[in-house]
PDB file of C-alpha atoms in Angstrom:
ATOM      1  CA  MET A   1     -37.703-384.352 -35.530  1.00  0.00           C
ATOM      2  CA  ASP A   2     -37.239-380.810 -35.606  1.00  0.00           C
ATOM      3  CA  LEU A   3     -33.750-379.366 -35.636  1.00  0.00           C
ATOM      4  CA  LEU A   4     -35.057-376.262 -35.216  1.00  0.00           C
ATOM      5  CA  SER A   5     -36.879-376.417 -31.925  1.00  0.00           C
ATOM      6  CA  ASP A   6     -33.734-377.609 -30.098  1.00  0.00           C
ATOM      7  CA  LEU A   7     -31.753-374.616 -31.092  1.00  0.00           C
ATOM      8  CA  ASN A   8     -32.119-370.910 -30.166  1.00  0.00           C
ATOM      9  CA  ASP A   9     -33.792-369.203 -32.557  1.00  0.00           C
ATOM     10  CA  GLU A  10     -32.034-366.003 -32.529  1.00  0.00           C
ATOM     11  CA  VAL A  11     -28.652-367.323 -33.384  1.00  0.00           C
ATOM     12  CA  TRP A  12     -30.566-369.936 -35.879  1.00  0.00           C
ATOM     13  CA  GLN A  13     -32.801-369.681 -38.760  1.00  0.00           C
ATOM     14  CA  SER A  14     -34.917-372.192 -40.654  1.00  0.00           C
ATOM     15  CA  VAL A  15     -34.324-372.538 -44.362  1.00  0.00           C
ATOM     16  CA  ALA A  16     -36.609-372.959 -46.939  1.00  0.00           C
ATOM     17  CA  ASP A  17     -35.793-376.619 -48.378  1.00  0.00           C
ATOM     18  CA  GLN A  18     -35.596-376.299 -51.762  1.00  0.00           C
ATOM     19  CA  ASP A  19     -33.634-373.134 -51.441  1.00  0.00           C
ATOM     20  CA  CYS A  20     -31.205-375.745 -48.980  1.00  0.00           C
ATOM     21  CA  TYR A  21     -31.536-378.731 -50.849  1.00  0.00           C
ATOM     22  CA  LYS A  22     -31.095-377.370 -54.715  1.00  0.00           C
ATOM     23  CA  THR A  23     -27.965-375.771 -53.972  1.00  0.00           C
ATOM     24  CA  VAL A  24     -26.362-377.923 -51.173  1.00  0.00           C
ATOM     25  CA  ALA A  25     -23.094-378.477 -52.553  1.00  0.00           C
ATOM     26  CA  GLU A  26     -22.476-374.896 -53.645  1.00  0.00           C
ATOM     27  CA  ARG A  27     -23.789-373.780 -50.296  1.00  0.00           C
ATOM     28  CA  GLY A  28     -20.921-376.098 -48.615  1.00  0.00           C
ATOM     29  CA  TYR A  29     -22.643-378.788 -47.230  1.00  0.00           C
ATOM     30  CA  PHE A  30     -21.093-382.502 -46.750  1.00  0.00           C
ATOM     31  CA  LYS A  31     -23.015-385.586 -45.238  1.00  0.00           C
ATOM     32  CA  TYR A  32     -21.156-386.692 -41.773  1.00  0.00           C
ATOM     33  CA  HIS A  33     -21.060-389.217 -39.396  1.00  0.00           C
ATOM     34  CA  VAL A  34     -22.129-387.957 -36.303  1.00  0.00           C
ATOM     35  CA  MET A  35     -19.507-389.824 -33.793  1.00  0.00           C
ATOM     36  CA  SER A  36     -19.589-388.394 -30.446  1.00  0.00           C
ATOM     37  CA  HIS A  37     -22.004-385.616 -28.339  1.00  0.00           C
ATOM     38  CA  LYS A  38     -20.796-383.377 -25.323  1.00  0.00           C
ATOM     39  CA  GLU A  39     -21.959-380.413 -23.858  1.00  0.00           C
ATOM     40  CA  ILE A  40     -19.473-377.228 -23.268  1.00  0.00           C
ATOM     41  CA  ASP A  41     -19.905-375.221 -20.084  1.00  0.00           C
ATOM     42  CA  ARG A  42     -23.449-376.511 -18.785  1.00  0.00           C
ATOM     43  CA  GLY A  43     -26.421-374.886 -19.875  1.00  0.00           C
ATOM     44  CA  THR A  44     -24.496-372.229 -22.702  1.00  0.00           C
ATOM     45  CA  GLY A  45     -25.838-373.834 -25.711  1.00  0.00           C
ATOM     46  CA  LYS A  46     -22.770-375.093 -26.377  1.00  0.00           C
ATOM     47  CA  TRP A  47     -21.840-378.578 -28.305  1.00  0.00           C
ATOM     48  CA  ILE A  48     -18.901-380.386 -29.636  1.00  0.00           C
ATOM     49  CA  TYR A  49     -19.364-383.159 -31.717  1.00  0.00           C
ATOM     50  CA  GLY A  50     -16.751-385.734 -33.287  1.00  0.00           C
ATOM     51  CA  VAL A  51     -17.870-386.171 -36.518  1.00  0.00           C
ATOM     52  CA  ALA A  52     -16.850-388.403 -39.587  1.00  0.00           C
ATOM     53  CA  VAL A  53     -16.992-387.188 -43.515  1.00  0.00           C
ATOM     54  CA  TYR A  54     -19.372-389.893 -44.709  1.00  0.00           C
ATOM     55  CA  ASN A  55     -17.731-392.760 -46.616  1.00  0.00           C
ATOM     56  CA  THR A  56     -14.070-391.671 -45.633  1.00  0.00           C
ATOM     57  CA  ASP A  57     -11.577-391.672 -42.972  1.00  0.00           C
ATOM     58  CA  GLU A  58     -11.429-387.835 -42.363  1.00  0.00           C
ATOM     59  CA  THR A  59     -12.611-386.245 -38.866  1.00  0.00           C
ATOM     60  CA  HIS A  60     -13.588-383.096 -37.755  1.00  0.00           C
ATOM     61  CA  MET A  61     -14.215-381.705 -34.139  1.00  0.00           C
ATOM     62  CA  ALA A  62     -17.340-379.533 -34.777  1.00  0.00           C
ATOM     63  CA  PHE A  63     -18.903-377.033 -32.639  1.00  0.00           C
ATOM     64  CA  LEU A  64     -21.751-375.971 -32.354  1.00  0.00           C
ATOM     65  CA  VAL A  65     -23.031-372.278 -30.308  1.00  0.00           C
ATOM     66  CA  GLY A  66     -26.850-371.967 -30.139  1.00  0.00           C
ATOM     67  CA  ALA A  67     -28.232-374.868 -28.674  1.00  0.00           C
ATOM     68  CA  ALA A  68     -31.515-374.305 -26.718  1.00  0.00           C
ATOM     69  CA  GLY A  69     -30.598-374.940 -22.813  1.00  0.00           C
ATOM     70  CA  LYS A  70     -29.725-378.304 -22.324  1.00  0.00           C
ATOM     71  CA  ARG A  71     -30.955-379.633 -25.451  1.00  0.00           C
ATOM     72  CA  ASP A  72     -28.744-381.333 -27.829  1.00  0.00           C
ATOM     73  CA  PRO A  73     -29.362-380.627 -31.305  1.00  0.00           C
ATOM     74  CA  LEU A  74     -28.253-383.436 -32.957  1.00  0.00           C
ATOM     75  CA  LYS A  75     -28.842-386.240 -30.559  1.00  0.00           C
ATOM     76  CA  GLY A  76     -31.172-389.136 -32.644  1.00  0.00           C
ATOM     77  CA  TYR A  77     -29.008-388.121 -35.423  1.00  0.00           C
ATOM     78  CA  ASN A  78     -26.745-390.743 -36.886  1.00  0.00           C
ATOM     79  CA  THR A  79     -25.773-388.910 -40.215  1.00  0.00           C
ATOM     80  CA  VAL A  80     -26.744-385.225 -41.029  1.00  0.00           C
ATOM     81  CA  GLY A  81     -25.759-382.809 -43.744  1.00  0.00           C
ATOM     82  CA  LEU A  82     -23.247-380.349 -42.247  1.00  0.00           C
ATOM     83  CA  ARG A  83     -21.938-376.942 -43.395  1.00  0.00           C
ATOM     84  CA  LEU A  84     -18.283-376.159 -41.611  1.00  0.00           C
ATOM     85  CA  THR A  85     -16.719-373.650 -41.271  1.00  0.00           C
ATOM     86  CA  LYS A  86     -12.992-373.187 -40.233  1.00  0.00           C
ATOM     87  CA  GLY A  87     -12.541-372.566 -36.583  1.00  0.00           C
ATOM     88  CA  PRO A  88      -9.340-370.257 -34.502  1.00  0.00           C
ATOM     89  CA  ASP A  89      -7.634-373.385 -34.349  1.00  0.00           C
ATOM     90  CA  ALA A  90      -6.410-374.981 -37.352  1.00  0.00           C
ATOM     91  CA  ASN A  91      -5.998-378.573 -35.623  1.00  0.00           C
ATOM     92  CA  ASN A  92      -8.946-379.261 -37.491  1.00  0.00           C
ATOM     93  CA  GLN A  93     -11.430-377.354 -35.496  1.00  0.00           C
ATOM     94  CA  TYR A  94     -14.613-376.302 -37.058  1.00  0.00           C
ATOM     95  CA  GLU A  95     -17.684-374.316 -35.958  1.00  0.00           C
ATOM     96  CA  ILE A  96     -20.906-376.291 -37.373  1.00  0.00           C
ATOM     97  CA  THR A  97     -22.881-372.978 -39.313  1.00  0.00           C
ATOM     98  CA  GLY A  98     -25.245-375.016 -41.129  1.00  0.00           C
ATOM     99  CA  MET A  99     -27.514-378.158 -40.833  1.00  0.00           C
ATOM    100  CA  ILE A 100     -29.550-380.813 -43.011  1.00  0.00           C
ATOM    101  CA  ALA A 101     -31.312-383.506 -41.006  1.00  0.00           C
ATOM    102  CA  TYR A 102     -34.539-385.129 -43.373  1.00  0.00           C
ATOM    103  CA  ASP A 103     -36.771-382.483 -44.410  1.00  0.00           C
ATOM    104  CA  ASP A 104     -35.039-379.738 -42.297  1.00  0.00           C
ATOM    105  CA  CYS A 105     -32.480-377.214 -43.023  1.00  0.00           C
ATOM    106  CA  VAL A 106     -31.108-374.455 -40.555  1.00  0.00           C
ATOM    107  CA  GLU A 107     -28.930-372.122 -41.094  1.00  0.00           C
ATOM    108  CA  LYS A 108     -26.453-369.749 -38.560  1.00  0.00           C
ATOM    109  CA  LYS A 109     -27.796-365.852 -38.927  1.00  0.00           C
ATOM    110  CA  ALA A 110     -25.583-363.545 -40.472  1.00  0.00           C
TER     111      ALA A 110
END
């Protein structure tokens, strides 16, 4: 599976594996279970996911902006490394700014 193929390359970029994995903790990545997927505003590239921090009861709503068309970038992934940034709403809502799955590492462009 290739994360970047389901993402808009104007918004997301691939990061070299060695750069991504060497500094996972420093870069703010944590392991999550993906529990639910839902497209927001069909065809806009926006998705919302229900995620749970691995081996805890802590759950979050995580938004992704920049999917390629109607494709769900996390379809088929049960567990994934995510970097979440607190969203404007303080109710456990976060924006996904980085993802690690298998040998893929992608981050949102600055």
